[in-house]
Backbone as a chain_set.jsonl record, in Angstrom:
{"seq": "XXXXXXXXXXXXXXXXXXXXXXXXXXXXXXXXXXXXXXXXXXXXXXXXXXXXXXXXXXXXXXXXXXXXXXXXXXXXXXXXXXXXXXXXXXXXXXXXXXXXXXXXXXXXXXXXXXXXXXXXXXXXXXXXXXXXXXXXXXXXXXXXXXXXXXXXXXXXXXXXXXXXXXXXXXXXXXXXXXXXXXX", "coords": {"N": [[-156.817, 39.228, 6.41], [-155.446, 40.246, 3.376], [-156.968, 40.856, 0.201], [-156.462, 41.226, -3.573], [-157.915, 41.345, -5.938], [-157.06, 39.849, -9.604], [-157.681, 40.289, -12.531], [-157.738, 39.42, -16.176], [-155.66, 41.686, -18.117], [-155.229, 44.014, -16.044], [-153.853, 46.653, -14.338], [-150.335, 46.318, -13.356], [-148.676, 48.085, -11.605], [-150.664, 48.989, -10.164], [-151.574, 47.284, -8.709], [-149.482, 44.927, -7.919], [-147.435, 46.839, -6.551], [-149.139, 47.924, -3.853], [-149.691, 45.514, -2.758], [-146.988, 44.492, -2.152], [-146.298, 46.524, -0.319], [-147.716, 45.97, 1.269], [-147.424, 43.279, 2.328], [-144.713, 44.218, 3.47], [-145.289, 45.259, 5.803], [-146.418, 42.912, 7.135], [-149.189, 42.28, 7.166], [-151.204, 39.548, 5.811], [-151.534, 38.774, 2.402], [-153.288, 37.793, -0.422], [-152.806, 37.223, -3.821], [-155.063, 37.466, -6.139], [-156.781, 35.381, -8.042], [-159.446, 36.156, -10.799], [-159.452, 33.883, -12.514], [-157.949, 31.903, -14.423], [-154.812, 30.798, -12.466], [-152.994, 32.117, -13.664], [-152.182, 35.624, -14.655], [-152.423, 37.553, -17.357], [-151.17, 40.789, -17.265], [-151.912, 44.28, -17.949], [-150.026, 45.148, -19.778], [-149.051, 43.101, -20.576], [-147.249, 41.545, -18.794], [-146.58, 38.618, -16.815], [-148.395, 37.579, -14.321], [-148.332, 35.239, -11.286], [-151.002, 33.932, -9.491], [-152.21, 34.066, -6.089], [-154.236, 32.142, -5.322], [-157.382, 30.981, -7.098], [-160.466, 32.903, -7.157], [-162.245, 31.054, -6.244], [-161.015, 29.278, -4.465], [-160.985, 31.264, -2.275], [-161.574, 32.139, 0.675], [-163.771, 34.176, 1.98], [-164.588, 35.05, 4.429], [-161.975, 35.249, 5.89], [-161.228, 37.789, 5.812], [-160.104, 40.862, 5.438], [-159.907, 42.976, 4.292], [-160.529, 44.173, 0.663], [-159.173, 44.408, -2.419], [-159.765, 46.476, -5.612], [-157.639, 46.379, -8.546], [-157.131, 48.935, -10.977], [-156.938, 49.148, -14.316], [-157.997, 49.244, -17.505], [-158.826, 47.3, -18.843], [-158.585, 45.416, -17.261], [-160.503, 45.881, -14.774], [-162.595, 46.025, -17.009], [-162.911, 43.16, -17.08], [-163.392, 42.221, -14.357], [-166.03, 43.406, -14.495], [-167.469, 42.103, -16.057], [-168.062, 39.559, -14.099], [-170.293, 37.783, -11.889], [-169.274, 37.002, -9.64], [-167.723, 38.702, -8.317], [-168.664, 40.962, -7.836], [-171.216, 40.238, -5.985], [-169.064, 39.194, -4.225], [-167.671, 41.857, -3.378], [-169.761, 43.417, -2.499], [-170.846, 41.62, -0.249], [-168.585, 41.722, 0.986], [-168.635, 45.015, 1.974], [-171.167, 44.595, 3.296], [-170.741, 43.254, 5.346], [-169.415, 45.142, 6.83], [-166.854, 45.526, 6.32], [-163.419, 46.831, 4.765], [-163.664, 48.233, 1.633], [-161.97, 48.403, -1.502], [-159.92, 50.329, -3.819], [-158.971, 51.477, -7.222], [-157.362, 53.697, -9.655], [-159.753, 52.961, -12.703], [-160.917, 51.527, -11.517], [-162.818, 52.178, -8.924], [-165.228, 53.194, -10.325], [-166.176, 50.555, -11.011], [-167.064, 50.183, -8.288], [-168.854, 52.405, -8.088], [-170.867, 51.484, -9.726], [-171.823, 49.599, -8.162], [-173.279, 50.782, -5.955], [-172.135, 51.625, -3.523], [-170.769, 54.025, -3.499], [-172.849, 55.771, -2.791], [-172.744, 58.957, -1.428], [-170.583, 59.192, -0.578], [-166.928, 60.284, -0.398], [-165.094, 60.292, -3.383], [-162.333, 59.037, -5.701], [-160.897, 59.12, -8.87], [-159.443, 57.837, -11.772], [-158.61, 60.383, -13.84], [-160.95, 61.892, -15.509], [-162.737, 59.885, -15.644], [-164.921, 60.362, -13.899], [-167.818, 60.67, -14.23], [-168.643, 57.681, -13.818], [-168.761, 57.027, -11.148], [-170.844, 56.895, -9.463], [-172.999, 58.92, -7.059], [-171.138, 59.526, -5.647], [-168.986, 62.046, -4.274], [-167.129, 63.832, -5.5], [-163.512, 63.946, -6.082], [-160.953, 65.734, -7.101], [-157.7, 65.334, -8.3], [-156.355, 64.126, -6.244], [-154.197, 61.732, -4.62], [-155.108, 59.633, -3.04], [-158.078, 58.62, -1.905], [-159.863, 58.046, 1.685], [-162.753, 56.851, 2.813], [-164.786, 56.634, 5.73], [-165.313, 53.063, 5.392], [-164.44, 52.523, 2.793], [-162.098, 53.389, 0.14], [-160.351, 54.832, -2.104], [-158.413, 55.692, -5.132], [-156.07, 57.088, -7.48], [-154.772, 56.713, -9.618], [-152.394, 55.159, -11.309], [-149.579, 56.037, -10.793], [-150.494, 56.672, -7.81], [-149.681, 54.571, -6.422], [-148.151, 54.135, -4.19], [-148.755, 55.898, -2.313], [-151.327, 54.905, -1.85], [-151.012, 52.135, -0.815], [-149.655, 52.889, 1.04], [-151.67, 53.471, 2.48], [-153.825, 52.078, 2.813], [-151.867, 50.398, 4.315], [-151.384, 51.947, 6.934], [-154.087, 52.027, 7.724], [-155.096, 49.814, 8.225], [-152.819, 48.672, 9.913], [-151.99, 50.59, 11.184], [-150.483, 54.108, 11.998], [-147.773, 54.274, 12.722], [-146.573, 51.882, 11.378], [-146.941, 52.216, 8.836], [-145.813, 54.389, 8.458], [-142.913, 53.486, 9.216], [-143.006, 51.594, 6.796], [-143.159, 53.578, 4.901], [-140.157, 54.726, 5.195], [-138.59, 52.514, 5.302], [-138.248, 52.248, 2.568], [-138.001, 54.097, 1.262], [-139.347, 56.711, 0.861], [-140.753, 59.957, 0.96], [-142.806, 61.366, 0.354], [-146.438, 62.434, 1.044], [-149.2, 60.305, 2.551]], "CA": [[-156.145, 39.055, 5.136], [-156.062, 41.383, 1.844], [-157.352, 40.173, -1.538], [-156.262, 41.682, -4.422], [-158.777, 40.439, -7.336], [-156.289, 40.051, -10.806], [-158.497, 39.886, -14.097], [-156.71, 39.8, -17.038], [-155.765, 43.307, -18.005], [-154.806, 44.352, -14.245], [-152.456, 47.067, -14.123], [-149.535, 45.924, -12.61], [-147.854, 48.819, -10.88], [-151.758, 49.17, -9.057], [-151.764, 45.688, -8.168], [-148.16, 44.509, -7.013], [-146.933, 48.054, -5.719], [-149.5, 47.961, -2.482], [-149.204, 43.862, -2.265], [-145.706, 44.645, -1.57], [-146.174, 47.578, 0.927], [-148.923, 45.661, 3.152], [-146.592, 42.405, 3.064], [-143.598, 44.349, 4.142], [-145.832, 45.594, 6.91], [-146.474, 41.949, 7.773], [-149.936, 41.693, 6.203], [-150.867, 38.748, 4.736], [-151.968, 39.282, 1.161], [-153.291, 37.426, -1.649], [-153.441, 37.768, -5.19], [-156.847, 36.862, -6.134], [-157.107, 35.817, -10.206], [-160.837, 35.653, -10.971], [-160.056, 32.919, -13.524], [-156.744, 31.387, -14.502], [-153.803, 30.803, -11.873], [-151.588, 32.888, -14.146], [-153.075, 36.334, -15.218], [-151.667, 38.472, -18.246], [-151.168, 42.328, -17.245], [-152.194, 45.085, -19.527], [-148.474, 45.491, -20.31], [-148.573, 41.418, -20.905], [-146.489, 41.083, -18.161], [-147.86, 37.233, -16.476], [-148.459, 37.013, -12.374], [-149.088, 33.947, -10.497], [-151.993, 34.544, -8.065], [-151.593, 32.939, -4.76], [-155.356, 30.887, -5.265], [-158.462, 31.998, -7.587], [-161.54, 33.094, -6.662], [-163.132, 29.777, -5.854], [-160.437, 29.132, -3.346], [-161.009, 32.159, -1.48], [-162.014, 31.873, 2.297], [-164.138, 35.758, 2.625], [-164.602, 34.722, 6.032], [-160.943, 34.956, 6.44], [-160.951, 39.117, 4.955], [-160.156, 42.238, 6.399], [-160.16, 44.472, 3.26], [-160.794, 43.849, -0.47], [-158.693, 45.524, -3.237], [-159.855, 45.947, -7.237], [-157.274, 47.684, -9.101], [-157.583, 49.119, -12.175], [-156.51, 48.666, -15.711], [-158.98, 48.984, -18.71], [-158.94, 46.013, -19.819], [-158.806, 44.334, -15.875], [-162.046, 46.704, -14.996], [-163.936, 45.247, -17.86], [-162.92, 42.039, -16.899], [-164.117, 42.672, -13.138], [-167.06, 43.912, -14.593], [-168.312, 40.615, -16.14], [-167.655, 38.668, -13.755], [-170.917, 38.092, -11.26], [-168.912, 36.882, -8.147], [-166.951, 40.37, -7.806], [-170.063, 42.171, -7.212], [-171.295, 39.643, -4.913], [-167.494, 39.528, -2.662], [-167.779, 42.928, -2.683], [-171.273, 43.117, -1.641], [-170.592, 40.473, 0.5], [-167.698, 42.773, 2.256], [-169.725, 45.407, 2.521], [-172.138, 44.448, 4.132], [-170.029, 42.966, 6.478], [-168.392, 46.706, 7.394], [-165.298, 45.193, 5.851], [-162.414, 47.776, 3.622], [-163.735, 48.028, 0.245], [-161.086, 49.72, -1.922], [-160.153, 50.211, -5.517], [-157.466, 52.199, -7.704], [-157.752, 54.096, -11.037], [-160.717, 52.878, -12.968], [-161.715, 50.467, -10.199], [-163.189, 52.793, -7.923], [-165.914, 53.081, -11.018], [-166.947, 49.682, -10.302], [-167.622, 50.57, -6.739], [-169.897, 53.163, -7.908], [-172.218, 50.956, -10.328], [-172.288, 48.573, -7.193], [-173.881, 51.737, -5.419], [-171.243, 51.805, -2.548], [-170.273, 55.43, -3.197], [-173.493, 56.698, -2.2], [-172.416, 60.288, -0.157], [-168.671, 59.153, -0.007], [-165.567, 61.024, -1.144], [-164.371, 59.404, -3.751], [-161.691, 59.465, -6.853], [-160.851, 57.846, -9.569], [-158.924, 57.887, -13.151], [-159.337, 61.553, -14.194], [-161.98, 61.641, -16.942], [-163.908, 58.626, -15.371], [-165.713, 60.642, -12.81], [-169.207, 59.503, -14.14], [-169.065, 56.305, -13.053], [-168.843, 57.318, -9.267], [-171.967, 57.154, -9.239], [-173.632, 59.026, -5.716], [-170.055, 60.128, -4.42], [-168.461, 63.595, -4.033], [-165.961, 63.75, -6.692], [-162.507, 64.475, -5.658], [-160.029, 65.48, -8.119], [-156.465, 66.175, -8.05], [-155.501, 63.786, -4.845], [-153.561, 60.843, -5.217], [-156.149, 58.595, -2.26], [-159.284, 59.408, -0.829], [-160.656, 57.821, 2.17], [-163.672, 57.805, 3.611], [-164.971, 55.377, 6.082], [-164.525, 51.856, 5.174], [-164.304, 52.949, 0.902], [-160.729, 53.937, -0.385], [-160.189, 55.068, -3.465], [-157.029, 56.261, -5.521], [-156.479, 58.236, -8.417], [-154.115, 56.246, -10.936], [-150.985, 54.017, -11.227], [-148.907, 57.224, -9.607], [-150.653, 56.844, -6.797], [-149.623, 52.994, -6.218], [-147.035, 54.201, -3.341], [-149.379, 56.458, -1.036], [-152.141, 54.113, -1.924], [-150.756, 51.303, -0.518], [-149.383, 52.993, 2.486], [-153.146, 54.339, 3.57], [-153.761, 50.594, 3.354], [-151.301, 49.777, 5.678], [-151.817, 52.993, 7.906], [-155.927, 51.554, 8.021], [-155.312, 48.2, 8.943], [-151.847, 48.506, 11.077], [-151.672, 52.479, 12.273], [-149.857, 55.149, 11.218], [-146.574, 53.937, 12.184], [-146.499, 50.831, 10.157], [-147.098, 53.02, 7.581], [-144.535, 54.894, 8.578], [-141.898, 52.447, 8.913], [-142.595, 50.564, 5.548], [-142.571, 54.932, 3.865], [-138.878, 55.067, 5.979], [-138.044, 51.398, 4.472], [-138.425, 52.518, 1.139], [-137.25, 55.961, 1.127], [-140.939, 57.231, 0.305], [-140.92, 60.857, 1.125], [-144.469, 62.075, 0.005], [-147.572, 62.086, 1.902], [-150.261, 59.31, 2.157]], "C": [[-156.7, 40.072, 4.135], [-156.328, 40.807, 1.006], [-157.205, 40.929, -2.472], [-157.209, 40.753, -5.624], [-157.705, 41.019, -8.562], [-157.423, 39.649, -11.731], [-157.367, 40.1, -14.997], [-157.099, 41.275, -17.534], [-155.805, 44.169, -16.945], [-153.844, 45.522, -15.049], [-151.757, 47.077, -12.846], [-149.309, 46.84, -11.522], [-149.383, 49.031, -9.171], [-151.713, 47.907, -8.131], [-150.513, 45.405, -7.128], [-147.323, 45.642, -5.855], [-147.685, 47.834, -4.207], [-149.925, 46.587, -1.81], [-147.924, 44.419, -1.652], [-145.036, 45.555, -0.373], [-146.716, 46.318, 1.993], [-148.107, 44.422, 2.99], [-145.47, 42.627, 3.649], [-144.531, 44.763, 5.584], [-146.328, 44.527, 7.751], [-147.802, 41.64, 7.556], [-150.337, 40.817, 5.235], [-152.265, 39.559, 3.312], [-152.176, 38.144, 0.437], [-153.875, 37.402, -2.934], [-154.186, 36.466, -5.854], [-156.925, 36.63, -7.721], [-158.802, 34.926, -10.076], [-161.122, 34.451, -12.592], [-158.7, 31.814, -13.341], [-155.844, 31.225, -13.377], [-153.093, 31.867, -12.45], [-152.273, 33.887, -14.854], [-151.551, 37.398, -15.78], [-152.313, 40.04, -17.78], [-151.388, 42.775, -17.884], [-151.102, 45.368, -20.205], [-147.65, 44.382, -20.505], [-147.007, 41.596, -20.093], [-147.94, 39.92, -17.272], [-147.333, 37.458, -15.0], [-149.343, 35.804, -12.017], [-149.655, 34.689, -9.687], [-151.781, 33.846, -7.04], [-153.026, 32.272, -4.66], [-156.274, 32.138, -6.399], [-159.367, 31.991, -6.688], [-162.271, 32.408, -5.95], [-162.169, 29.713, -4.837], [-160.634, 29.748, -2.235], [-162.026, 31.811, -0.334], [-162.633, 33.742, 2.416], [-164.38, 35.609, 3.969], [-163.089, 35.466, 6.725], [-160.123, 37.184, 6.031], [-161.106, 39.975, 5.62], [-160.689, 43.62, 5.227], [-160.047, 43.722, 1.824], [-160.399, 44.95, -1.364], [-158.874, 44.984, -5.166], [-158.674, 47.132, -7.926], [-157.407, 47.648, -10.44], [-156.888, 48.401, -13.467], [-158.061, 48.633, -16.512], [-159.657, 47.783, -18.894], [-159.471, 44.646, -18.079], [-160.14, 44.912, -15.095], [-162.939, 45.969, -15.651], [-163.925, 43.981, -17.455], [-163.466, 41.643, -15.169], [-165.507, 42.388, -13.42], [-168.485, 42.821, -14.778], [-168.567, 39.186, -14.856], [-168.415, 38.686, -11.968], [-170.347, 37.81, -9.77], [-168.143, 37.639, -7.792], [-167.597, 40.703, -7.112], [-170.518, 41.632, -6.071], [-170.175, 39.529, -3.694], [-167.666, 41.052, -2.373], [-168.529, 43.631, -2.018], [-171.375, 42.566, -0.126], [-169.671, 41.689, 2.335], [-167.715, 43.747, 2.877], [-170.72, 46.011, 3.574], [-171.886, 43.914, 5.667], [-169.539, 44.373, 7.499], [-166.901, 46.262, 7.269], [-164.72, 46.499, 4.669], [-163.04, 47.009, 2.624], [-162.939, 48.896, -0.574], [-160.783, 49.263, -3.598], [-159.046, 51.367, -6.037], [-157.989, 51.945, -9.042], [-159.299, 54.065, -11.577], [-161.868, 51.651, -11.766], [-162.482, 50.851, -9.761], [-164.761, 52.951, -9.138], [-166.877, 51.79, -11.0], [-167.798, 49.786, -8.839], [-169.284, 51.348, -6.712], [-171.478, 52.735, -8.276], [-172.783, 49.352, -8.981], [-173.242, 49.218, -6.118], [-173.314, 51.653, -3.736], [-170.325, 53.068, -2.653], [-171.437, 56.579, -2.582], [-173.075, 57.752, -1.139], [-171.347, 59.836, 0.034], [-168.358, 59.807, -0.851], [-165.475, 60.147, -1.856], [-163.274, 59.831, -5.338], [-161.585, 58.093, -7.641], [-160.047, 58.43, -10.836], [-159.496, 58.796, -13.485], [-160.094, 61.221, -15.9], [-162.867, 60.508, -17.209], [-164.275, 58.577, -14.522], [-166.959, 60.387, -12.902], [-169.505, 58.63, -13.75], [-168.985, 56.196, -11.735], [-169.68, 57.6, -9.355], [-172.475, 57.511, -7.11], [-172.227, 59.491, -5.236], [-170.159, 61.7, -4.809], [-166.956, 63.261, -4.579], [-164.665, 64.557, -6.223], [-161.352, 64.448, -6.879], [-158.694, 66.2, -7.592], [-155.756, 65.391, -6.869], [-155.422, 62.588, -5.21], [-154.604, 59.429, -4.261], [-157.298, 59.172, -1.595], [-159.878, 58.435, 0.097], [-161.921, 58.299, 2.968], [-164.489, 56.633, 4.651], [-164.25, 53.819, 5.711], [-164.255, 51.548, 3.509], [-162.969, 53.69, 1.179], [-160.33, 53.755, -1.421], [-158.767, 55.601, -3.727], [-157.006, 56.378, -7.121], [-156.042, 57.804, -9.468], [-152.651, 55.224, -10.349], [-149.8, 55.029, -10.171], [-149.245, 57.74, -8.615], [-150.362, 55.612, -5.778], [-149.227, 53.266, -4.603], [-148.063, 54.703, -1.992], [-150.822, 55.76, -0.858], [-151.883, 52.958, -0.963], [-150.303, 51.143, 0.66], [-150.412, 53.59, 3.658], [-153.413, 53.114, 3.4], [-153.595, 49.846, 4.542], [-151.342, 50.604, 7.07], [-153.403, 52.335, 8.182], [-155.629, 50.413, 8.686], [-154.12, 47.754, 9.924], [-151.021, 49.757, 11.997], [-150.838, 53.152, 11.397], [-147.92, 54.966, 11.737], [-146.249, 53.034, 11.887], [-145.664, 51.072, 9.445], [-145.686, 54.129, 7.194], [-143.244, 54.304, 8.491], [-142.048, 52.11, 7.502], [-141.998, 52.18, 4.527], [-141.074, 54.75, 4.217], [-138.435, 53.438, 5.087], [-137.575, 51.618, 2.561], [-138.013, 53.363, 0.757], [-138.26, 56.583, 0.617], [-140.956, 58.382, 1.076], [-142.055, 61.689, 1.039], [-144.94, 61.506, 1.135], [-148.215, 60.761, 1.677], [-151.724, 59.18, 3.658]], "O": [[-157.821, 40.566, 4.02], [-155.661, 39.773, 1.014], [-158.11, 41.755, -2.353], [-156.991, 39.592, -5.971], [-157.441, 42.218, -8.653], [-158.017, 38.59, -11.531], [-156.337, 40.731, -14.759], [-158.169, 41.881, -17.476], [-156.536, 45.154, -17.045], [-153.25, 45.328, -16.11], [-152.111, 47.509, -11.749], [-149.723, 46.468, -10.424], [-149.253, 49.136, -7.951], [-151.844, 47.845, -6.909], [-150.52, 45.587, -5.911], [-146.81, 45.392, -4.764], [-146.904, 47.564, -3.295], [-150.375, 46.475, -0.67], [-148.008, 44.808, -0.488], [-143.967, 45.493, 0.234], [-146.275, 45.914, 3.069], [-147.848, 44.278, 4.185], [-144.95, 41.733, 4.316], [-144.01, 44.231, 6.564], [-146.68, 44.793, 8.9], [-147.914, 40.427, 7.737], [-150.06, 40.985, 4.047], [-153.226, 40.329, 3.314], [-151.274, 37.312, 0.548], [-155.072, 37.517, -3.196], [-154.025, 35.255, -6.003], [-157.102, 37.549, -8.521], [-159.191, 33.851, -9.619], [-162.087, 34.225, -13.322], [-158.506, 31.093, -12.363], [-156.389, 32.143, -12.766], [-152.52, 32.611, -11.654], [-153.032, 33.459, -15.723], [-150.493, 37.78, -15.279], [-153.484, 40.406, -17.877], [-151.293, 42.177, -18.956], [-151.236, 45.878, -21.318], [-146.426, 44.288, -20.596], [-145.919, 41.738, -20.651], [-149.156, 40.027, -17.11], [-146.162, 37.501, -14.625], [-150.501, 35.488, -12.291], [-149.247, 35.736, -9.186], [-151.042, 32.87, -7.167], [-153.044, 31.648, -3.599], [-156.117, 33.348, -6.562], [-159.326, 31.348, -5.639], [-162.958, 32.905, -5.057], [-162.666, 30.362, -3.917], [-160.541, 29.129, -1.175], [-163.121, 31.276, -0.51], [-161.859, 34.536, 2.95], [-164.206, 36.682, 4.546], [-163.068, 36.078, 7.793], [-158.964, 37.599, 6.036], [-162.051, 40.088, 6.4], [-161.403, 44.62, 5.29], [-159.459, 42.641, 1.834], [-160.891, 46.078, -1.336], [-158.502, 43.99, -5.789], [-158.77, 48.358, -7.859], [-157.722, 46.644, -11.079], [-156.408, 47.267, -13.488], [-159.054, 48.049, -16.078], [-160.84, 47.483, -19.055], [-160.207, 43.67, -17.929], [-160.9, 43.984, -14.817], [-163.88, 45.362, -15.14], [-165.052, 43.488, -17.424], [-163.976, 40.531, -15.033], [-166.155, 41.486, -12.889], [-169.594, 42.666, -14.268], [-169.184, 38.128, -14.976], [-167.833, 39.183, -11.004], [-170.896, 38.33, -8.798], [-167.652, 37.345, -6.702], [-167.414, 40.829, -5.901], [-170.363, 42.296, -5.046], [-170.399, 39.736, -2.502], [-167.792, 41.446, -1.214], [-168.195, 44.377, -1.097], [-171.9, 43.081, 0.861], [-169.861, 42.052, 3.496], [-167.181, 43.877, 3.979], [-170.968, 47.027, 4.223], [-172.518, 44.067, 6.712], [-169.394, 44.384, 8.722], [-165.977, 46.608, 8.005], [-165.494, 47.013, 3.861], [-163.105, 45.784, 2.519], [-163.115, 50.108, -0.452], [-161.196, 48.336, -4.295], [-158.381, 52.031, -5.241], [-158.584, 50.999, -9.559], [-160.101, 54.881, -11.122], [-163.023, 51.303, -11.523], [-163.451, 50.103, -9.894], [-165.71, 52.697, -8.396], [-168.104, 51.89, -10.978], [-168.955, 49.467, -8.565], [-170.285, 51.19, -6.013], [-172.572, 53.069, -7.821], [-173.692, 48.522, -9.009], [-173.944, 48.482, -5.424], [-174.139, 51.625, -2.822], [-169.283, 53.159, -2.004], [-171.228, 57.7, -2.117], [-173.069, 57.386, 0.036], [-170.959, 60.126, 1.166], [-168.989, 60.076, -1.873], [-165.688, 59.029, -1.389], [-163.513, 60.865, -5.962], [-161.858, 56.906, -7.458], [-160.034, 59.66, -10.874], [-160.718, 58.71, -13.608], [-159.8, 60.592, -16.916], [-163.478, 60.156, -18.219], [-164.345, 57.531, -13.878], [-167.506, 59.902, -11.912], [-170.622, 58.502, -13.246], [-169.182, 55.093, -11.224], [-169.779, 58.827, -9.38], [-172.347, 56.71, -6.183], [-172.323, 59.948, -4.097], [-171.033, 62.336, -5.399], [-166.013, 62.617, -4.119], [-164.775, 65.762, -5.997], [-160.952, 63.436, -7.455], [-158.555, 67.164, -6.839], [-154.685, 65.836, -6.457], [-156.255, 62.114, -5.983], [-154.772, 58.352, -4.834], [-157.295, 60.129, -0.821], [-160.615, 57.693, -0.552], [-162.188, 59.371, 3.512], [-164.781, 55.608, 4.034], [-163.057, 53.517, 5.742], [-163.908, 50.441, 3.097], [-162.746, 54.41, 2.152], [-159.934, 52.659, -1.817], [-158.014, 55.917, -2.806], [-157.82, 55.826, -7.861], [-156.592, 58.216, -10.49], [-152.223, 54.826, -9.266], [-149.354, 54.706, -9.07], [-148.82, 58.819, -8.202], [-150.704, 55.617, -4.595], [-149.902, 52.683, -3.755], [-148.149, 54.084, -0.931], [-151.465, 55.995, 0.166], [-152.802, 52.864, -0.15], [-150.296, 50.123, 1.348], [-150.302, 53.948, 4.83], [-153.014, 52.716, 4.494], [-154.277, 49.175, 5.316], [-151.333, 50.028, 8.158], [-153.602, 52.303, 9.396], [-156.05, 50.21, 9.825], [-154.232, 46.755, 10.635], [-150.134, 49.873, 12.843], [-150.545, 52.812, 10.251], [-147.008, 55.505, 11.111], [-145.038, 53.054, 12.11], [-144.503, 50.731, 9.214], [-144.992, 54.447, 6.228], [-142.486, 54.702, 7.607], [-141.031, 52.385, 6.865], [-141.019, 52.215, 3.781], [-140.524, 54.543, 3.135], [-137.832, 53.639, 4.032], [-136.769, 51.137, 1.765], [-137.547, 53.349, -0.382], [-137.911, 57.184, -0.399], [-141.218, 58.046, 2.231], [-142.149, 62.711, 1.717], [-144.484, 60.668, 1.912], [-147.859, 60.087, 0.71], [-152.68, 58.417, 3.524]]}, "num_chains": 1, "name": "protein.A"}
């Protein structure tokens, strides 16, 4: 299973865009709110989560996704049982992944040590220990996957589903969609 963690202040398009790839790919998914059932977007648009945090089975986890937003970042940030799931996943050799300013969390968790990684141009400091990649819309590298902004939702979401169900999945759900770019 995927976990999407929602804080309030999520951006949407990071969030729901590669939910909606890896469940067309037959992936189950669910959106993770680290508080409320019902979490306000940075563009106050409201999503039901499918359980919070406390519900969550990590036992039951293949890959772990934070995406960004300002405002859903900071709210990440506070919030000591992130650090610990992601810790947690890890350490396991489970997908740790992240989008926009997310991937910034990753770094103060010190899980970019010597990886590729990207992130929201002009918030390459906080990758702390990686190898700064600019200009590409996903970077993997091992079991860390990063991505670069909200306009990367699409090829983000299909290196997701390429990681955890092959490259023609991935292919199929791009061909479903009419998704022509790389990923």
């Amino acid at each position: 299973m995927v976990a999407i963690l929602l804080a309030p202040g999520f951006e949407e398009t990071e969030a729901i865009v590669p939910a909606d790839l890896l469940r067309r790919a037959g992936i189950e998914v669910a959106l993770v709110s680290i508080g409320e059932s019902l979490v306000e977007s940075s563009h106050h648009i409201t999503v039901q989560a499918d359980m919070t945090l406390g519900e969550l089975d990590s036992a039951q986890l293949e890959l772990i996704f934070l995406p960004g937003g300002l405002g859903g970042v900071d709210n990440l940030s506070k919030d000591g049982q992130v650090a610990a799931l992601v810790q947690e996943m890890a350490d396991k050799g489970k997908y740790v992944t992240a989008i926009c300013a997310a991937p910034t969390l990753l770094g103060s968790y010190g899980l970019l040590e010597g990886k590729r990684a990207v992130c929201y141009p002009g918030m390459e400091e906080g990758l702390l220990g990686a190898q700064v990649q600019k200009g590409t819309p996903v970077v993997p590298d091992g079991r860390v996957i990063t991505g670069e902004a909200a306009g990367s939702a699409i090829p983000f979401g299909l290196k997701l589903v390429e990681t955890l169900r092959g490259p023609q999945a991935a292919r199929e759900v791009a061909q479903a969609i009419h998704y022509h770019g790389e990923f």
